[in-house]
Coordinates of C-alpha atoms and ligand atoms in Angstrom, one line a residue:
M11 CA 17.9 -32.2 -32.0
G12 CA 15.1 -30.4 -30.2
P13 CA 15.4 -28.3 -27.0
N14 CA 14.0 -31.2 -25.0
N15 CA 16.9 -33.4 -25.9
P16 CA 19.2 -33.5 -22.9
F17 CA 22.1 -33.1 -25.2
H18 CA 20.8 -30.0 -26.8
D19 CA 23.1 -27.2 -26.2
P20 CA 23.8 -24.9 -29.1
L21 CA 27.2 -23.8 -27.7
R22 CA 28.5 -27.2 -26.9
F23 CA 30.6 -27.5 -30.0
E24 CA 32.2 -24.0 -29.6
R25 CA 33.0 -24.9 -26.1
Q26 CA 34.7 -28.2 -27.0
V27 CA 37.4 -29.3 -24.6
K28 CA 40.7 -30.0 -26.4
P29 CA 42.7 -33.2 -25.5
C30 CA 44.2 -32.7 -22.1
S31 CA 45.0 -34.2 -18.7
L32 CA 43.6 -33.2 -15.4
V33 CA 45.6 -33.7 -12.2
I34 CA 43.7 -33.8 -8.9
F35 CA 45.6 -33.3 -5.7
G36 CA 43.5 -34.6 -2.9
A37 CA 42.1 -37.3 -5.0
N38 CA 40.8 -39.4 -2.1
G39 CA 39.1 -36.4 -0.4
D40 CA 35.4 -35.6 0.0
L41 CA 35.2 -33.0 -2.8
T42 CA 36.8 -35.3 -5.3
K43 CA 34.4 -38.2 -4.4
R44 CA 31.2 -36.2 -4.0
K45 CA 31.6 -33.5 -6.7
L46 CA 34.6 -33.6 -9.1
I47 CA 34.6 -37.3 -10.3
P48 CA 30.7 -37.5 -10.6
A49 CA 30.8 -34.2 -12.6
L50 CA 33.5 -35.5 -14.8
Y51 CA 31.8 -38.8 -15.4
R52 CA 28.6 -36.8 -16.2
L53 CA 30.5 -34.8 -18.8
A54 CA 31.8 -38.0 -20.2
F55 CA 28.3 -39.4 -20.4
E56 CA 27.2 -36.3 -22.3
R57 CA 30.2 -36.7 -24.6
R58 CA 31.6 -33.3 -23.5
L59 CA 35.1 -34.7 -23.0
P60 CA 37.6 -35.4 -25.8
S61 CA 38.8 -38.9 -26.5
G62 CA 42.0 -39.5 -24.6
F63 CA 40.9 -37.2 -21.8
S64 CA 42.9 -38.4 -18.7
I65 CA 42.8 -37.9 -15.0
I66 CA 45.7 -38.4 -12.6
G67 CA 44.6 -38.6 -9.0
N68 CA 47.1 -38.0 -6.2
S69 CA 46.9 -38.5 -2.4
R70 CA 49.2 -40.1 0.2
T71 CA 47.4 -43.5 0.4
E72 CA 49.1 -46.3 -1.6
M73 CA 46.7 -47.6 -4.2
S74 CA 46.8 -49.2 -7.7
D75 CA 45.1 -47.6 -10.6
D76 CA 42.5 -50.3 -10.5
A77 CA 41.8 -49.9 -6.8
Y78 CA 41.4 -46.1 -7.4
R79 CA 39.1 -46.8 -10.3
E80 CA 36.9 -49.0 -8.2
K81 CA 36.7 -46.4 -5.4
M82 CA 35.7 -43.7 -7.8
R83 CA 33.2 -46.0 -9.4
Q84 CA 31.5 -46.5 -6.1
S85 CA 31.5 -42.7 -5.5
V86 CA 29.9 -42.0 -8.9
I87 CA 27.2 -44.5 -8.2
Q88 CA 26.6 -43.0 -4.8
F89 CA 26.8 -39.3 -5.7
L90 CA 25.6 -39.0 -9.2
E91 CA 22.5 -36.9 -9.3
E92 CA 19.5 -37.8 -11.4
S93 CA 21.2 -39.7 -14.3
P94 CA 21.6 -43.4 -14.4
F95 CA 25.0 -45.0 -14.2
D96 CA 26.1 -46.4 -17.5
E97 CA 28.7 -49.2 -17.4
S98 CA 30.0 -48.8 -20.9
V99 CA 30.5 -45.0 -20.4
W100 CA 32.2 -45.7 -17.1
R101 CA 34.6 -48.3 -18.7
D102 CA 35.8 -45.7 -21.2
F103 CA 36.1 -43.1 -18.6
A104 CA 38.0 -45.3 -16.2
A105 CA 40.5 -46.3 -18.8
G106 CA 41.7 -42.7 -18.6
L107 CA 41.8 -42.7 -14.8
F108 CA 45.2 -43.1 -13.1
Y109 CA 46.6 -42.7 -9.7
I110 CA 49.9 -41.7 -8.2
S111 CA 50.5 -41.9 -4.5
G112 CA 53.0 -39.6 -2.8
D113 CA 53.7 -36.9 -0.3
L114 CA 53.0 -33.4 -1.5
R115 CA 56.2 -32.1 0.0
D116 CA 58.3 -34.8 -1.8
P117 CA 60.0 -33.4 -5.0
N118 CA 60.0 -36.9 -6.3
L119 CA 56.2 -36.9 -6.6
Y120 CA 56.5 -34.1 -9.1
S121 CA 59.0 -35.8 -11.3
R122 CA 56.9 -38.9 -11.4
L123 CA 53.9 -36.7 -12.3
A124 CA 55.9 -35.1 -15.1
A125 CA 56.9 -38.6 -16.4
K126 CA 53.2 -39.7 -16.2
L127 CA 52.0 -36.6 -18.1
A128 CA 54.6 -37.2 -20.8
E129 CA 53.6 -40.8 -21.0
L130 CA 49.9 -39.8 -21.5
D131 CA 50.9 -37.3 -24.2
Q132 CA 52.2 -40.3 -26.1
T133 CA 49.7 -43.0 -25.2
R134 CA 46.4 -41.0 -25.0
L135 CA 47.5 -37.9 -27.1
T136 CA 46.8 -35.4 -24.4
G137 CA 48.8 -32.7 -26.3
S138 CA 50.8 -31.5 -23.3
N139 CA 47.8 -29.6 -22.0
A140 CA 47.2 -30.0 -18.3
L141 CA 44.9 -28.6 -15.6
F142 CA 46.1 -28.9 -12.0
Y143 CA 43.3 -29.0 -9.4
L144 CA 44.0 -28.2 -5.8
S145 CA 41.5 -30.1 -3.8
T146 CA 43.6 -30.8 -0.8
Q147 CA 43.6 -29.2 2.7
P148 CA 44.4 -25.5 2.2
S149 CA 47.7 -25.9 4.1
H150 CA 49.0 -28.0 1.2
Y151 CA 48.3 -25.4 -1.4
A152 CA 51.6 -23.6 -1.2
P153 CA 53.8 -26.8 -1.1
V154 CA 52.0 -28.2 -4.2
I155 CA 52.4 -25.0 -6.2
E156 CA 56.1 -24.9 -5.2
G157 CA 56.5 -28.5 -6.2
L158 CA 54.9 -27.9 -9.5
G159 CA 57.1 -24.9 -10.1
A160 CA 60.3 -26.7 -9.1
A161 CA 59.5 -29.4 -11.6
G162 CA 58.7 -26.9 -14.3
L163 CA 55.2 -28.2 -14.7
Q164 CA 53.6 -24.8 -15.0
H165 CA 55.0 -24.6 -18.6
A166 CA 54.9 -27.1 -21.5
A167 CA 57.0 -26.9 -24.6
P168 CA 55.2 -26.6 -28.0
T169 CA 55.0 -29.8 -29.9
A170 CA 54.6 -30.6 -33.6
T171 CA 50.9 -31.2 -33.1
N172 CA 50.2 -28.5 -30.4
P173 CA 52.0 -25.2 -30.9
S174 CA 50.6 -23.7 -27.8
P175 CA 50.0 -26.1 -25.0
W176 CA 48.5 -24.8 -21.8
R177 CA 48.9 -25.4 -18.1
R178 CA 46.3 -24.0 -15.7
L179 CA 45.7 -24.1 -12.0
V180 CA 42.3 -24.4 -10.2
V181 CA 42.4 -23.3 -6.6
E182 CA 39.5 -24.4 -4.4
K183 CA 38.2 -22.2 -1.6
P184 CA 39.1 -21.2 1.1
F185 CA 41.5 -18.6 -0.4
G186 CA 43.2 -18.0 2.9
H187 CA 41.8 -17.7 6.4
D188 CA 41.8 -13.9 6.3
L189 CA 43.0 -11.0 4.3
A190 CA 46.7 -11.5 5.2
S191 CA 46.8 -15.2 4.5
S192 CA 44.9 -14.8 1.3
R193 CA 47.6 -12.4 0.1
E194 CA 50.3 -14.9 1.2
L195 CA 48.5 -17.6 -0.9
D196 CA 48.3 -15.3 -3.9
T197 CA 52.1 -14.5 -3.7
A198 CA 52.8 -18.3 -3.6
V199 CA 50.5 -18.8 -6.6
H200 CA 52.1 -16.0 -8.6
R201 CA 55.6 -17.1 -7.9
V202 CA 54.8 -20.0 -10.2
F203 CA 51.7 -19.3 -12.3
H204 CA 50.8 -16.3 -14.4
E205 CA 47.4 -14.8 -13.4
D206 CA 45.8 -15.9 -16.7
A207 CA 46.4 -19.5 -15.8
V208 CA 44.8 -19.2 -12.3
Y209 CA 41.2 -20.3 -11.7
R210 CA 39.9 -19.6 -8.2
I211 CA 36.7 -21.6 -8.0
D212 CA 33.6 -20.4 -6.2
H213 CA 31.1 -23.1 -7.2
Y214 CA 28.0 -20.8 -6.5
L215 CA 29.0 -18.8 -9.5
G216 CA 28.6 -22.0 -11.6
K217 CA 25.0 -22.6 -10.5
E218 CA 22.6 -22.2 -13.3
T219 CA 20.3 -20.0 -11.3
V220 CA 23.2 -17.7 -10.3
Q221 CA 24.2 -17.3 -13.9
N222 CA 20.5 -16.6 -14.7
I223 CA 20.6 -13.6 -12.5
L224 CA 22.8 -12.0 -15.2
A225 CA 20.4 -13.1 -17.9
F226 CA 17.4 -11.8 -16.0
R227 CA 18.9 -8.5 -15.2
F228 CA 20.8 -7.7 -18.4
G229 CA 18.8 -9.7 -21.0
N230 CA 15.5 -7.9 -20.2
G231 CA 14.5 -4.3 -20.4
I232 CA 11.9 -4.1 -17.7
F233 CA 13.6 -5.0 -14.5
E234 CA 16.8 -2.9 -14.6
P235 CA 15.1 0.5 -14.4
L236 CA 13.6 -0.7 -11.1
W237 CA 16.9 -2.1 -9.8
D238 CA 18.1 0.7 -7.5
R239 CA 17.6 2.6 -4.2
R240 CA 14.5 4.4 -5.5
Y241 CA 12.5 1.3 -5.9
V242 CA 14.2 -1.4 -3.9
N243 CA 13.5 -1.3 -0.2
H244 CA 15.9 -4.0 0.9
V245 CA 17.3 -7.3 -0.2
Q246 CA 17.5 -10.7 1.7
I247 CA 20.0 -13.4 0.6
T248 CA 19.4 -16.7 2.4
A249 CA 21.5 -19.9 2.2
A250 CA 20.1 -22.3 4.7
E251 CA 21.2 -25.8 5.2
S252 CA 19.4 -28.5 7.2
I253 CA 22.4 -30.7 7.5
G254 CA 25.0 -30.2 10.3
V255 CA 28.8 -30.3 9.7
E256 CA 28.6 -33.9 8.6
G257 CA 32.1 -35.2 9.6
R258 CA 33.8 -31.9 8.7
G259 CA 33.9 -30.7 12.3
G260 CA 37.6 -30.2 12.3
Y261 CA 37.6 -28.0 9.2
Y262 CA 34.4 -26.2 10.2
E263 CA 35.6 -25.5 13.8
E264 CA 38.4 -23.4 12.2
A265 CA 36.2 -21.8 9.5
G266 CA 32.6 -21.0 10.8
A267 CA 29.7 -19.9 8.7
L268 CA 30.9 -16.4 7.9
R269 CA 34.1 -17.6 6.4
D270 CA 32.7 -20.8 4.9
M271 CA 29.7 -19.3 3.1
I272 CA 29.3 -15.5 3.4
Q273 CA 32.9 -14.3 2.6
N274 CA 32.8 -16.2 -0.7
H275 CA 29.5 -17.7 -2.0
L276 CA 27.0 -15.2 -0.7
L277 CA 29.1 -12.1 -1.3
Q278 CA 29.6 -13.4 -5.0
I279 CA 25.7 -13.7 -5.2
L280 CA 25.4 -10.2 -3.7
A281 CA 27.8 -8.9 -6.2
T282 CA 25.9 -10.6 -9.0
V283 CA 22.6 -9.1 -7.9
A284 CA 23.9 -5.6 -7.4
M285 CA 26.7 -5.1 -10.0
E286 CA 26.5 -2.7 -12.8
P287 CA 25.9 -4.1 -16.3
P288 CA 29.1 -5.1 -18.0
A289 CA 29.6 -3.8 -21.6
L290 CA 30.3 -7.4 -22.8
F291 CA 29.8 -10.9 -21.5
E292 CA 33.4 -11.7 -21.3
A293 CA 35.7 -12.6 -18.4
T294 CA 37.4 -9.3 -17.8
A295 CA 34.4 -7.1 -18.2
V296 CA 32.2 -9.2 -15.9
R297 CA 34.8 -9.7 -13.3
D298 CA 35.7 -6.0 -13.3
E299 CA 32.0 -5.2 -12.5
R300 CA 31.8 -7.8 -9.7
A301 CA 35.1 -6.6 -8.3
K302 CA 34.0 -2.9 -8.3
L303 CA 30.8 -3.8 -6.5
L304 CA 32.6 -5.9 -3.8
R305 CA 34.9 -2.9 -3.2
S306 CA 31.9 -0.6 -2.7
I307 CA 30.7 -2.7 0.3
R308 CA 30.9 -0.5 3.4
I309 CA 33.4 -1.6 5.8
L310 CA 32.0 -1.7 9.3
K311 CA 33.6 0.1 12.2
P312 CA 34.2 -2.2 15.2
G313 CA 31.5 -0.4 17.2
E314 CA 29.0 -1.1 14.4
V315 CA 29.5 -4.8 14.3
P316 CA 27.1 -5.8 17.2
T317 CA 24.2 -4.1 15.4
H318 CA 25.1 -5.3 11.9
A319 CA 26.3 -8.9 12.4
V320 CA 24.8 -11.9 14.3
K321 CA 26.8 -15.0 15.3
G322 CA 25.0 -18.2 16.1
Q323 CA 25.7 -21.8 17.0
Y324 CA 23.3 -24.7 17.1
G325 CA 22.5 -26.7 20.1
P326 CA 21.1 -30.3 20.4
A327 CA 17.5 -30.9 19.5
D328 CA 14.8 -33.5 18.8
V329 CA 13.7 -33.0 15.3
G330 CA 10.9 -35.3 14.0
G331 CA 11.6 -37.8 16.7
Q332 CA 15.3 -37.9 15.9
S333 CA 17.7 -36.5 18.4
L334 CA 20.4 -34.4 16.8
P335 CA 23.7 -33.4 18.5
G336 CA 24.6 -29.8 19.1
F337 CA 27.7 -28.4 17.3
R338 CA 29.8 -28.8 20.4
Q339 CA 29.0 -32.5 20.5
E340 CA 30.2 -33.1 16.9
Q341 CA 33.5 -34.9 16.2
G342 CA 36.5 -32.6 16.1
V343 CA 34.7 -29.8 17.8
S344 CA 35.8 -28.3 21.2
P345 CA 33.1 -28.6 23.9
N346 CA 33.5 -24.9 24.5
S347 CA 33.6 -24.0 20.8
Q348 CA 32.9 -20.3 19.9
T349 CA 32.6 -21.1 16.2
D350 CA 29.6 -19.7 14.2
T351 CA 27.4 -22.3 12.5
Y352 CA 25.1 -19.4 11.7
A353 CA 25.9 -15.9 10.6
A354 CA 23.9 -13.0 9.4
V355 CA 25.1 -9.6 8.3
T356 CA 23.6 -6.3 7.3
F357 CA 25.7 -5.0 4.4
F358 CA 25.4 -1.6 2.8
I359 CA 26.8 -0.7 -0.6
D360 CA 28.2 2.8 -0.8
N361 CA 27.5 3.8 -4.4
W362 CA 24.9 5.8 -6.2
R363 CA 22.7 2.9 -7.1
W364 CA 22.4 1.3 -3.7
A365 CA 23.1 4.1 -1.1
G366 CA 21.0 3.3 2.1
V367 CA 19.5 0.0 0.9
P368 CA 20.2 -2.8 3.4
F369 CA 21.4 -6.1 2.0
Y370 CA 20.7 -8.8 4.7
V371 CA 22.7 -11.9 4.2
R372 CA 22.3 -15.1 6.3
S373 CA 23.6 -18.6 6.3
G374 CA 23.5 -21.5 8.7
K375 CA 23.8 -25.2 9.3
R376 CA 20.9 -27.2 10.9
L377 CA 18.2 -24.7 10.0
A378 CA 14.6 -25.5 9.3
K379 CA 15.2 -26.5 5.7
R380 CA 17.6 -26.4 2.8
V381 CA 17.0 -23.4 0.6
T382 CA 19.0 -20.7 -1.1
D383 CA 17.3 -17.7 -2.5
I384 CA 17.4 -14.0 -3.0
A385 CA 14.4 -11.8 -2.1
I386 CA 14.2 -8.3 -3.5
S387 CA 11.6 -6.3 -1.6
F388 CA 10.3 -3.3 -3.4
N389 CA 9.0 -0.1 -1.8
P390 CA 5.2 -0.1 -1.2
A391 CA 2.9 1.9 -3.4
P392 CA 3.2 5.6 -2.3
H393 CA -0.5 6.0 -1.6
R394 CA -3.0 3.4 -0.5
V395 CA -5.9 3.9 -2.9
F396 CA -7.8 0.9 -1.7
A397 CA -7.4 1.3 2.0
D398 CA -10.9 2.7 2.7
S399 CA -12.6 0.3 0.4
A400 CA -11.2 -2.6 2.3
P401 CA -12.0 -1.9 5.9
G402 CA -11.1 -5.4 7.0
A403 CA -7.7 -5.2 5.3
G404 CA -5.1 -7.2 7.2
P405 CA -1.3 -6.9 7.0
A406 CA -1.3 -9.0 3.8
D407 CA -2.8 -5.9 2.0
L408 CA 0.4 -4.1 2.8
A409 CA 2.6 -7.0 1.5
P410 CA 5.2 -5.3 -0.7
N411 CA 6.1 -6.5 -4.2
L412 CA 8.7 -9.2 -3.8
L413 CA 10.9 -10.7 -6.5
I414 CA 12.3 -14.0 -5.4
L415 CA 15.2 -15.6 -7.3
R416 CA 15.3 -19.2 -6.2
V417 CA 18.7 -20.8 -6.4
Q418 CA 17.9 -24.2 -4.9
P419 CA 16.3 -26.6 -4.4
E420 CA 13.4 -25.4 -6.5
E421 CA 15.1 -23.3 -9.2
G422 CA 13.1 -20.4 -10.5
I423 CA 11.9 -16.9 -10.1
S424 CA 8.6 -15.6 -8.7
L425 CA 7.1 -12.2 -8.5
R426 CA 4.6 -11.4 -5.8
F427 CA 2.0 -8.7 -6.3
L428 CA -1.4 -7.7 -4.9
S429 CA -4.5 -8.8 -6.7
K430 CA -8.2 -8.3 -6.1
Q431 CA -9.9 -11.1 -4.3
P432 CA -13.1 -12.2 -6.2
G433 CA -16.3 -10.9 -4.7
S434 CA -17.7 -7.5 -3.8
G435 CA -15.5 -4.8 -2.5
M436 CA -11.8 -4.3 -3.1
Q437 CA -10.1 -6.8 -0.9
L438 CA -6.5 -7.3 -2.0
R439 CA -4.4 -10.5 -1.6
P440 CA -0.9 -11.3 -2.5
V441 CA -0.5 -13.7 -5.5
S442 CA 2.5 -14.8 -7.3
M443 CA 3.7 -15.3 -10.9
D444 CA 6.1 -18.2 -11.1
F445 CA 8.7 -19.3 -13.5
K446 CA 10.1 -22.8 -12.8
Y447 CA 13.3 -23.9 -14.5
G448 CA 12.3 -27.6 -14.6
S449 CA 8.8 -27.1 -16.2
S450 CA 9.9 -24.3 -18.6
F451 CA 12.9 -26.0 -20.1
G452 CA 12.1 -29.7 -19.5
M453 CA 15.7 -30.5 -19.3
R454 CA 18.3 -31.1 -16.6
S455 CA 20.6 -28.3 -15.5
P456 CA 24.3 -29.1 -15.3
T457 CA 25.7 -29.0 -11.8
A458 CA 28.0 -26.1 -10.9
Y459 CA 31.0 -28.4 -11.1
E460 CA 30.2 -29.6 -14.6
T461 CA 29.9 -26.0 -15.8
L462 CA 33.0 -24.8 -14.1
L463 CA 35.2 -27.7 -15.1
V464 CA 34.3 -27.2 -18.8
D465 CA 35.0 -23.5 -18.3
A466 CA 38.5 -24.1 -16.9
L467 CA 39.3 -26.8 -19.5
T468 CA 38.3 -24.4 -22.2
G469 CA 40.0 -21.4 -20.7
D470 CA 37.0 -19.3 -19.8
A471 CA 37.4 -17.6 -16.4
T472 CA 34.2 -15.5 -16.5
L473 CA 32.6 -17.5 -13.6
Y474 CA 35.8 -17.8 -11.6
S475 CA 36.8 -15.5 -8.8
R476 CA 39.8 -13.1 -9.0
Q477 CA 42.2 -12.1 -6.3
D478 CA 40.9 -8.5 -6.1
M479 CA 37.4 -10.0 -5.5
V480 CA 38.8 -12.3 -2.8
E481 CA 40.5 -9.4 -1.1
A482 CA 37.5 -7.2 -1.2
S483 CA 35.4 -9.9 0.3
W484 CA 37.9 -10.5 3.1
Q485 CA 37.9 -6.8 3.7
A486 CA 34.2 -6.7 4.0
V487 CA 34.1 -9.4 6.7
H488 CA 37.3 -8.5 8.4
P489 CA 36.0 -6.2 11.1
I490 CA 33.3 -8.8 12.0
L491 CA 35.8 -11.6 12.4
E492 CA 38.0 -9.3 14.6
V493 CA 35.2 -8.3 16.9
W494 CA 33.9 -11.8 17.2
N495 CA 37.4 -13.1 17.9
N496 CA 37.5 -10.8 20.9
T497 CA 34.0 -11.5 22.3
T498 CA 32.7 -14.5 24.2
F499 CA 29.3 -15.7 23.1
D500 CA 26.8 -17.5 25.1
F501 CA 26.4 -20.5 22.9
P502 CA 24.5 -22.5 21.8
N503 CA 21.9 -19.9 20.9
Y504 CA 19.6 -21.6 18.4
A505 CA 18.1 -25.1 18.3
S506 CA 18.7 -27.4 15.4
G507 CA 15.7 -27.2 13.0
S508 CA 14.9 -23.6 13.8
W509 CA 15.5 -20.4 11.7
G510 CA 18.5 -19.4 13.8
P511 CA 19.1 -17.1 16.8
A512 CA 16.5 -14.5 18.0
S513 CA 19.2 -11.8 17.8
S514 CA 19.0 -12.2 14.0
D515 CA 15.4 -11.1 14.0
D516 CA 16.4 -8.2 16.3
M517 CA 19.0 -7.1 13.8
L518 CA 16.3 -6.7 11.1
A519 CA 13.8 -5.2 13.5
L520 CA 16.2 -2.3 13.9
R521 CA 15.2 -1.1 10.4
G522 CA 11.5 -2.3 10.6
H523 CA 12.1 -5.5 8.7
T524 CA 11.6 -9.2 9.2
W525 CA 13.2 -12.2 7.7
R526 CA 10.9 -13.9 5.3
V527 CA 10.3 -17.6 5.8
P528 CA 11.5 -19.1 2.5
Ligands
LIG606 C1 30.7 -25.3 0.6 C2 30.8 -25.2 2.1 O1 31.5 -24.4 -0.1 O2 29.4 -25.2 0.2 C3 29.9 -26.3 2.7 O3 32.1 -25.4 2.5 C4 28.4 -26.1 2.2 O4 29.9 -26.0 4.2 C5 28.4 -26.1 0.7 O5 27.7 -27.2 2.7 C6 27.1 -25.8 0.1 O6 27.1 -26.0 -1.2 P1 25.7 -26.3 -2.0 O7 26.1 -26.3 -3.4 O8 25.3 -27.7 -1.5 O9 24.8 -25.3 -1.6

């Protein structure tokens, strides 16, 4: 099999999923329909799942196995990215798809679940291995964990064919609403599950391009020597979405952009960009370095918040002839909402490598386009040799070297540098050297959920978050949330389809910087 074959993956046999069951709580929810089941189907399509692999979905709605299968079939057809839907793969996959309705607070649900798991061990040879996936509203996490514990489902007894069956728990974000509630959740988790069995998912860590930051930094010799305060002027991390809250107004009204994106996804990206090299590529070593970095983020004093953090909310607008509602007009949102649909923060990392280098992080809904990238801006050359020979030199001549790590939608890396413009004289112009994932590898990248599901099913927690990281991230955003909570903002302060509030530009201007337009 050549590298252009979509099934070519030299490690796929080492990372073979052993027979097991996956139990999804919240099986009728958005995440399950949009991400989990399409990712599992795709894994089945690529023959990454063992025969007998079984899924038990749970939610309150009464439904037969067949009705659930049909619902999921529609979701896969709707949300499957790129690949075609294959009826025969689906038929095999759906034969392992089951549904149990029931209230998460009812102990009876867990005994029925135990019976179903035991039945699947017999009928589909799942070997007593099971992964429990929490994809419900966060308020249900603790009751589910308690229910699993009361029914003894966190352990499985060795069998003749499987001497060490495993039970694991995947917890979806948000891990709490703030530091205190994240600790409460952690206590609830640890009352039942051992830390080794807990997988806190942050799907940004599963994105190919985020993993590639590690390859880029630690697999090459030439970039790392430049990766510090002496050469890097500042870093910009952008996660812009063009969509609004899309029917999630109720959840989002409580969360806001700082909690929804920055506290987890973007701080994990920041940690990946800024962490020290781990000695080994192995779960504990990698996670220790990420955690150490997150703990080095400077905690803002309340008085510093207004100059280091910007809160925004989109208003209604006409974009391309289409009139878009403002956040306050979305369903489930208060007409006086103070929720942030945009947040930008200037972070500093108090360690030897990064002292004094601003890391600007921003995220928002209904921005000009969907793009996630990281731009590392290097210091300018110390002396402008060409200044006099280029009298007409414009600001472009001053453009600093920029390294852009593109996470989505166009995955790749580009390096911007100055080059001589053809012709007489020394006129310089920025040009760029580009690497594009698609054209270099000519194969599809797995989605983050495909990667992370295989990892959890094979017991690899390298790309999963850990409680100390979760707490360090909450600590980093805590003062901002506190100050925002006690301030009334004049919202809306940016129009749908724009790049966010003007105050965000002002924040960068304080240090002589500007947001780049990605
Ligand atoms: C989720 C957030 O975690 O990430 C959403 O809750 C956001 O609000 C989503 O839209 C973005 O993920 P992606 O993979 O589409 O960039």
